[in-house]
Amino acid sequence: GNKKSFSVGASVDARYVKVTIGDQDCLQIGEFEVYGWKASEGIPLENMDRLHVGEEAANCWKSPGSRIMLTSDTYEWDDSHIEVVADVPSEPGTIAVYPLTKKKSAVDETFGYPDFAVEVALLDRSLIIEGAKDEGEFATLGGHFIVLHTPHVHQHLEGALLQNMGQQGKLGRYPLHFHMSECVHGSTLSKNVIWKSNQRCVVVHGSHNVTVSENVAFDTKGHCFMLEDGGEWDNVFYKNLGAKVGRLPRGVPRAEETDFFPSVYWITNPSNDFIGNVAAGSQGPGFWFELKLRAPSSELEINNHGMNPKALAQKTFKDNASHSSGFRAGFTTYETGYLAPPGTVWENIKAYKNKEAGLFQHGTANIDFQGGLLADNGQAAHNFHHDNAIYDGTEVIGRSEHMQFLIDQGRIGDHCKTGGLSLQPNEGMGRGTTIKNSSFKGFDNGCSGGPKYAIHVGNNQVRNGVFDASPTIFNNTFADEPVSSRISACWGIHSSGDNDVRTVVIEDMDGSLSGSSPGFFVQDEPSVTSFIDITNCQMVTDGCLHFCENICLRLGIVSISQDLTTRNFNMHISDGTNTAPVNRGNIWFDEKQNFLSAPMPLALPAAATGSPYQITFTDANDEAAWPGFAKLNLERAPSCIGGVSAGEIEFAMPDGGGDRCMDLFKYDDYPNGIHGWQNFFAGLVVSEDAGKYVISTNRRKHDRGHVNLSRNLDTSCLVGNIGRTFHLFGKMRMKDESDADVASDGTSNDSPKITFSITGGQSNIVMSWNLATSSDGSWAEFSEEITMPSGIEGANRAQIVIDKAEKQEFLITEWGMILIPSEAPTLRPSSYPSVSPTLRPSSHPTVSLVPTKVATLTPTKQPVTAAPVSATPTNLALTGLASGDSECHNGFAYKAIDGNSNSINHSCCTNYGAWLMVDLGIGTLNYIEKIVVKNRVDCCGGRLKRFYVELLDADKNVVFDQYHYGTVGNAQVREFVVDDGTVARFARVRHEDSYKDCLHIGELEVWGYPTEVPASSEPIIEMATGMEATASTIWSQSSAASKGVDGNINTIFHSKCNAVPWLRVDIGVMSFVQDVKITNRGDCCGGRLRYATVELLDADLNPVESQSRYIQGSVGNGKVVQKVFNEETSLARYVQVSLNRADCLHVAEVQVYGYHLMAKPTSAPTPVPENLALNKPATQSSTYNNAGDGASSAVDGNYNSFTHTNCWKGINEWWKVDLADLYTISSITVGNRLDCCGGRFHDATFYFYDENDEEVYVMPTSGGIGNKKSFSVGASVDARYVKVTIGDQDCLQIGEFEVYGWKASEGIPLENMDRLHVGEEAANCWKSPGSRIMLTSDTYEWDDSHIEVVADVPSEPGTIAVYPLTKKKSAVDETFGYPDFAVEVALLDRSLIIEGAKDEGEFATLGGHFIVLHTPHVHQHLEGALLQNMGQQGKLGRYPLHFHMSECVHGSTLSKNVIWKSNQRCVVVHGSHNVTVSENVAFDTKGHCFMLEDGGEWDNVFYKNLGAKVG
């Protein structure tokens, strides 16, 4: 690494020291340090270190020069090292060692967790067994000690040191090895040391009843203590220690060995005892259960009795510990898994400081973890398909005090991964995890790397994406108070796009998880939230869950047919009032691309009496359909009362009428793939043979699995056509392993059998036929007419199976099943249709290069100039507006005309004749010389083919077209020269009508120049921001409709999710709409904005004809979709965005561009005073390279223009406005630069000047402003000039600067005053004009508290008048019956003022402090004071109000004081008792506020205090 220390030992006396490296490469040394003492003087006694190891060990280990191994106390597997015992006296239970080369954790440094201290072991022994030395990485020399084929002989080895043992790469050459000795009852390997082994440590192979106890292994390679083949049982591993177990670079000569990921304990059979063992550092896991089903080597006659180790009972496994594992986990069952019998117990296991996980359980079942400790791991327990895992009485620590201690000392890096227990999706019904009687702490630690919660939903191999196993969680304790640190589902819900987990529902059985009442944590998923009132639930911060009290839900899965044709099926569930779409889990394939399952998850409360839930299905066209097979499975009933039962859910099949059931499946499907045919574990191949598409099994039956061909049918079509006849037909051949055709007689078991079945409900219809085949290569034909019998009404599954008992391969072609028309005779066709699809057109269309029409381009709206504007061709598309038939994968149309070939438009791939069109401008005529099409650069270029390039006039008549048939490769360019004299408004690229594929283009360029432009036109402006918005529903007040037009993309509008939602914006008056831009929410869930409509409405809310635009594909998080209108009829008063389905609608911002056709109405009252700065003279300190639009751009009313001064020129840049008169200033609103760099505007200071330009008031602020922020000034400031600076010398950039107030000579109009209802007692006390009132936050924002000023205006009883509110805050009558949600209001002014020196910077150190110091038994009181600018940041004990070491001060009070702008803390009680701290207010402070400092404080009372804006 960068630096490393090496222990030498005390016996080396030297004058010269030399170093080499292991090859002939350059030797490079940054610094070489040697530590020691003069040999003649010896090491000073005071420099020796002492190790407290207990009397028994100390008495044994005191021999000078003995070598002691200390294990790792960090994440690092190789951090164990050696120290040497010194010839120095030491206390009882202690040994003296030469000065420690590495600091290690002792028991008294582990904060009450002695397990975190390092293990210490003596390495020396009097008996030494040593092999030849071979020190290289690939050492092959070395001794080996083997007990070979000695059944029923007692063997013992105790107290030996085995050095340089093991022969790397040679099977069976290990330091200590019992080999094929069968039962050796009473044999022991005890108290030995294996040091520097080249290959493994203690290996038991084909031997039983060996006791391996109290051995130490250090600095070894490959698995260490191990059971080799799984044919070993009744062995005991007791109190062994392994440390610094590294990889075996060369490996052993069997491919299945895994020593490259070495474990300290490699366990292949659980029928052995493991008690009190410690794994103290390995490059792989600590304990690895790799229960492989393998027999011993074939030449050795040892029988493992046919046992499957994966299913054997676990013998005793207790008191084992693993720490400092480098890979995967301390304890793991990966990858083979362990299907343990129910009741299997792992008792008191301890896993800590493992880099990845404490436990990693995979493919495992039924392990009960009783007691134990999981601490400081990357993840406490990774339950990766562990069915029925139980954690009972387990202590789980995310980050311990000991870990923080090591980080603070720099002894370990902070990789900041502190995950707890995971709940894995796809466990299966009835197999959920149980967590009970356990404790959790150390998760509220600020870490952000990986999962950081006590319990979280995992994201490994999400597969079908459903959460289908209910966990059982009760009687647990959580030391970290926030629910946000206890549970989260984000890790699983946001796994990776389509692999997201769905329908997470977790029951809190007793309220111990939520910290409140029993209830459920639920994902915001329509199949869950449509049937509960989620508005009464609480959002878990960063948890992607809501907690809902007093509801009861039951999980369920609807499994639909195993058929690829069900990919596009959608399920809907209804309770008669609400209907919810159910998101299908991901289709999961096996390795042969067989479709294994497509689950539809749901979680429902009990149905209303007499009103069961109805489940229906629709196909890709949103028409009623049936997937062929659907089965409901319910998870175990929850502990609460009220979850849905099986009898409360019904399937509603569509009828069998219409065209849907005429062709159940047909041969035409074959060219597009196997379409529903299945051959599990063997796979299918589609090929072409003499013009026929053929499906064949591509593996023989004896290779793997049961070879048959099957497909599911639409059961509703069969049930809906009882009494009618279907015709099932097809052709088949068989081949053997030599690829020769096989004949069969059509009667025996050698013949293939075709089976048709209808099952479910009371139905069990099975029909079978045998088919004769030929060996001459001809196709055997099958044809049967099947009349649907009565009695199948309750069936839910129908299937065709082609099967055979022996090993042949099947080939099928031209199979189909059709409904015979009722009026037609039921005759079999004499032959089958010959289908040979045309793969490409026989000839290309003839394209004329002379346009067939040149339109007369006379605009109907605006006059035009007659003369050409420019004769120099430019790319007109750059200033145009782009649209397309559809937009998917965030490939918005405007990306094709942005001048960047690396960004692309991308249509959806399901449409025929996809197109992209550019509007070059309404009322503009353009002479076009050429069109350039640039294909995308990165991939998929072959899709751009078979397209037309077209020009269209203002009426969208084609005036020029040219066809291109061949493929345009990646990054390739095609130019299309346009006929001389062609003028147009639109340019379009369009796939031919018969071609279905994605259309994506890197850039579309239209070269030409305008010949006529409008003589005058209205400027295009943004018309929606700040206007009135309404919605069908809102999720909460914090996501109201107004949030979609507030100019802030960090706030969102959010509807409820149980109906078809809409958001409507009133743009004030009838207006011309050019385009609408919608910015999707940026934080999550962007995929919901799809299948949406943007439409224009007139003043009567009627849709404007032909003025709606469709959003087909999903719009990603934070992405912007643009919909172009820009037609003569694009006239509207309202713009509405709606979904075409029941789901949540949420958007960050809707912007409408165009111009008003009439002046906006002025009769409505203005909610805030007039903007006094609008269009007033402005100046600034400098202008950066002519960037921005000058100082005046901050007062032009346009938030998209901005100022821009110089940057870092040695001054704090400033901007200043002249209001042209003296005004009483109430507030200032600053709009930030919007396109970038918003963080530059921070810590602003506002300066106010009178008519003589003399400073009258300075108002410093802290923090940034986001996109926009308002600041309250107060009513006492009269000013003409306002100036602003920021907190450093960076660029000053302002989008808009608004000043609000009234003429100083006129005063503020009474009707503009606001009233606060505060109650009579407060109102009588607070009515003094100019008094400052603090209103707290009513949002998620911690710093949203602010100040208002009392006005000298009469008000009603119980009410105070204030100058117009600078921020809207929630009053009691706006809290929907929850008055606690209203803001708190507090008076800040007091008649007694205690004020420190002002120091306003972020790191203010000046400030007063008020301390009651060492005054036991003295009554101290302070009441009714305002303490400002108090606290000295960074100085201990310098706080605004401070009782310090005063012991008992019974009767002392701090009451009704205000601490405002404290630089450090507020009220601190330290070493003092019996203080009453009551009714104090703290506002705008830094550091902890009301606090007990050291834990040595008791019997104090904190009563009715208020703290706000604590930074």
mmCIF file of C-alpha atoms in Angstrom, residues 33-158:
data_model
loop_
_atom_site.group_PDB
_atom_site.id
_atom_site.type_symbol
_atom_site.label_atom_id
_atom_site.label_comp_id
_atom_site.label_asym_id
_atom_site.label_seq_id
_atom_site.Cartn_x
_atom_site.Cartn_y
_atom_site.Cartn_z
ATOM 1 C CA GLU A 33 12.395 3.924 8.805
ATOM 2 C CA VAL A 34 14.144 1.659 11.373
ATOM 3 C CA TYR A 35 13.186 1.729 15.049
ATOM 4 C CA GLY A 36 15.051 0.290 18.042
ATOM 5 C CA TRP A 37 17.644 0.953 20.748
ATOM 6 C CA LYS A 38 21.375 0.621 21.203
ATOM 7 C CA ALA A 39 22.129 -3.079 21.541
ATOM 8 C CA SER A 40 24.558 -2.382 24.332
ATOM 9 C CA GLU A 41 21.919 -0.604 26.388
ATOM 10 C CA GLY A 42 18.830 -2.738 25.728
ATOM 11 C CA ILE A 43 15.291 -1.447 25.433
ATOM 12 C CA PRO A 44 14.223 0.883 28.263
ATOM 13 C CA LEU A 45 11.676 -0.711 30.561
ATOM 14 C CA GLU A 46 9.294 2.223 30.163
ATOM 15 C CA ASN A 47 9.143 1.559 26.406
ATOM 16 C CA MET A 48 7.830 -1.950 26.828
ATOM 17 C CA ASP A 49 4.107 -2.618 26.279
ATOM 18 C CA ARG A 50 1.922 -4.824 28.429
ATOM 19 C CA LEU A 51 -0.776 -7.238 27.240
ATOM 20 C CA HIS A 52 -3.426 -8.343 29.727
ATOM 21 C CA VAL A 53 -4.146 -11.942 28.721
ATOM 22 C CA GLY A 54 -5.262 -13.564 32.006
ATOM 23 C CA GLU A 55 -3.224 -15.461 34.532
ATOM 24 C CA GLU A 56 -3.358 -18.875 32.853
ATOM 25 C CA ALA A 57 -2.080 -17.581 29.515
ATOM 26 C CA ALA A 58 0.400 -15.170 31.093
ATOM 27 C CA ASN A 59 2.004 -17.924 33.168
ATOM 28 C CA CYS A 60 2.381 -20.054 30.035
ATOM 29 C CA TRP A 61 3.565 -17.380 27.600
ATOM 30 C CA LYS A 62 6.182 -15.457 29.617
ATOM 31 C CA SER A 63 9.189 -17.048 27.952
ATOM 32 C CA PRO A 64 11.270 -14.179 26.471
ATOM 33 C CA GLY A 65 11.372 -14.186 22.691
ATOM 34 C CA SER A 66 8.057 -16.031 22.373
ATOM 35 C CA ARG A 67 6.028 -14.837 19.442
ATOM 36 C CA ILE A 68 2.478 -13.632 20.028
ATOM 37 C CA MET A 69 -0.104 -13.181 17.265
ATOM 38 C CA LEU A 70 -2.679 -10.385 17.595
ATOM 39 C CA THR A 71 -5.668 -10.594 15.241
ATOM 40 C CA SER A 72 -7.252 -7.825 13.204
ATOM 41 C CA ASP A 73 -9.680 -5.401 14.871
ATOM 42 C CA THR A 74 -10.641 -3.718 11.577
ATOM 43 C CA TYR A 75 -12.291 -4.662 8.287
ATOM 44 C CA GLU A 76 -8.936 -5.739 6.896
ATOM 45 C CA TRP A 77 -8.486 -9.510 6.710
ATOM 46 C CA ASP A 78 -4.680 -9.350 6.816
ATOM 47 C CA ASP A 79 -4.333 -6.913 9.697
ATOM 48 C CA SER A 80 -3.173 -9.622 12.148
ATOM 49 C CA HIS A 81 0.465 -9.316 13.163
ATOM 50 C CA ILE A 82 3.176 -10.655 15.493
ATOM 51 C CA GLU A 83 4.729 -9.185 18.627
ATOM 52 C CA VAL A 84 7.576 -10.632 20.747
ATOM 53 C CA VAL A 85 7.609 -11.320 24.514
ATOM 54 C CA ALA A 86 10.305 -9.341 26.352
ATOM 55 C CA ASP A 87 12.466 -10.427 29.261
ATOM 56 C CA VAL A 88 10.853 -7.910 31.584
ATOM 57 C CA PRO A 89 8.807 -8.415 34.751
ATOM 58 C CA SER A 90 5.083 -7.795 34.465
ATOM 59 C CA GLU A 91 2.025 -7.836 36.710
ATOM 60 C CA PRO A 92 -0.067 -11.009 37.259
ATOM 61 C CA GLY A 93 -2.176 -11.832 34.227
ATOM 62 C CA THR A 94 0.050 -9.649 32.050
ATOM 63 C CA ILE A 95 2.930 -10.261 29.655
ATOM 64 C CA ALA A 96 5.480 -7.690 28.597
ATOM 65 C CA VAL A 97 6.226 -7.314 24.894
ATOM 66 C CA TYR A 98 8.585 -5.184 22.915
ATOM 67 C CA PRO A 99 6.913 -1.928 21.811
ATOM 68 C CA LEU A 100 3.821 -2.688 19.756
ATOM 69 C CA THR A 101 4.281 -2.151 16.031
ATOM 70 C CA LYS A 102 0.499 -1.738 15.593
ATOM 71 C CA LYS A 103 -2.082 -0.297 17.910
ATOM 72 C CA LYS A 104 -4.831 -2.851 18.613
ATOM 73 C CA SER A 105 -8.107 -2.714 20.571
ATOM 74 C CA ALA A 106 -8.069 -3.887 24.167
ATOM 75 C CA VAL A 107 -11.196 -4.810 26.139
ATOM 76 C CA ASP A 108 -11.378 -1.439 27.892
ATOM 77 C CA GLU A 109 -11.554 0.307 24.496
ATOM 78 C CA THR A 110 -14.562 -1.595 23.171
ATOM 79 C CA PHE A 111 -17.309 0.457 24.864
ATOM 80 C CA GLY A 112 -18.829 -2.511 26.619
ATOM 81 C CA TYR A 113 -18.397 -5.042 23.812
ATOM 82 C CA PRO A 114 -15.373 -7.177 24.766
ATOM 83 C CA ASP A 115 -15.783 -9.299 21.620
ATOM 84 C CA PHE A 116 -14.411 -6.331 19.666
ATOM 85 C CA ALA A 117 -11.028 -6.685 21.372
ATOM 86 C CA VAL A 118 -8.415 -8.621 19.413
ATOM 87 C CA GLU A 119 -7.694 -12.295 20.009
ATOM 88 C CA VAL A 120 -4.159 -13.044 21.210
ATOM 89 C CA ALA A 121 -2.444 -16.401 20.620
ATOM 90 C CA LEU A 122 0.985 -17.885 21.365
ATOM 91 C CA LEU A 123 2.581 -19.163 18.142
ATOM 92 C CA ASP A 124 5.588 -20.998 19.549
ATOM 93 C CA ARG A 125 5.537 -24.653 20.636
ATOM 94 C CA SER A 126 8.290 -26.949 21.923
ATOM 95 C CA LEU A 127 7.470 -29.591 19.279
ATOM 96 C CA ILE A 128 8.146 -28.271 15.760
ATOM 97 C CA ILE A 129 7.246 -30.031 12.504
ATOM 98 C CA GLU A 130 8.745 -27.986 9.662
ATOM 99 C CA GLY A 131 8.731 -28.487 5.907
ATOM 100 C CA ALA A 132 11.189 -27.214 3.354
ATOM 101 C CA LYS A 133 11.016 -23.465 2.925
ATOM 102 C CA ASP A 134 9.561 -22.134 -0.322
ATOM 103 C CA GLU A 135 8.472 -18.564 0.341
ATOM 104 C CA GLY A 136 7.174 -17.419 -3.077
ATOM 105 C CA GLU A 137 3.523 -16.762 -3.851
ATOM 106 C CA PHE A 138 3.287 -20.106 -5.709
ATOM 107 C CA ALA A 139 5.219 -22.159 -3.128
ATOM 108 C CA THR A 140 4.981 -25.877 -3.908
ATOM 109 C CA LEU A 141 7.509 -27.275 -1.436
ATOM 110 C CA GLY A 142 6.371 -27.950 2.093
ATOM 111 C CA GLY A 143 5.642 -30.835 4.409
ATOM 112 C CA HIS A 144 2.353 -32.665 4.838
ATOM 113 C CA PHE A 145 1.057 -34.724 7.737
ATOM 114 C CA ILE A 146 -1.576 -37.320 6.804
ATOM 115 C CA VAL A 147 -3.561 -39.954 8.722
ATOM 116 C CA LEU A 148 -4.348 -42.387 5.909
ATOM 117 C CA HIS A 149 -6.924 -45.203 5.871
ATOM 118 C CA THR A 150 -6.818 -46.043 9.579
ATOM 119 C CA PRO A 151 -10.427 -46.837 10.577
ATOM 120 C CA HIS A 152 -11.091 -47.457 14.307
ATOM 121 C CA VAL A 153 -7.569 -46.383 15.328
ATOM 122 C CA HIS A 154 -7.216 -43.572 17.890
ATOM 123 C CA GLN A 155 -4.902 -40.856 16.538
ATOM 124 C CA HIS A 156 -3.643 -37.838 18.519
ATOM 125 C CA LEU A 157 -1.471 -34.810 17.812
ATOM 126 C CA GLU A 158 -1.225 -32.092 20.461
#
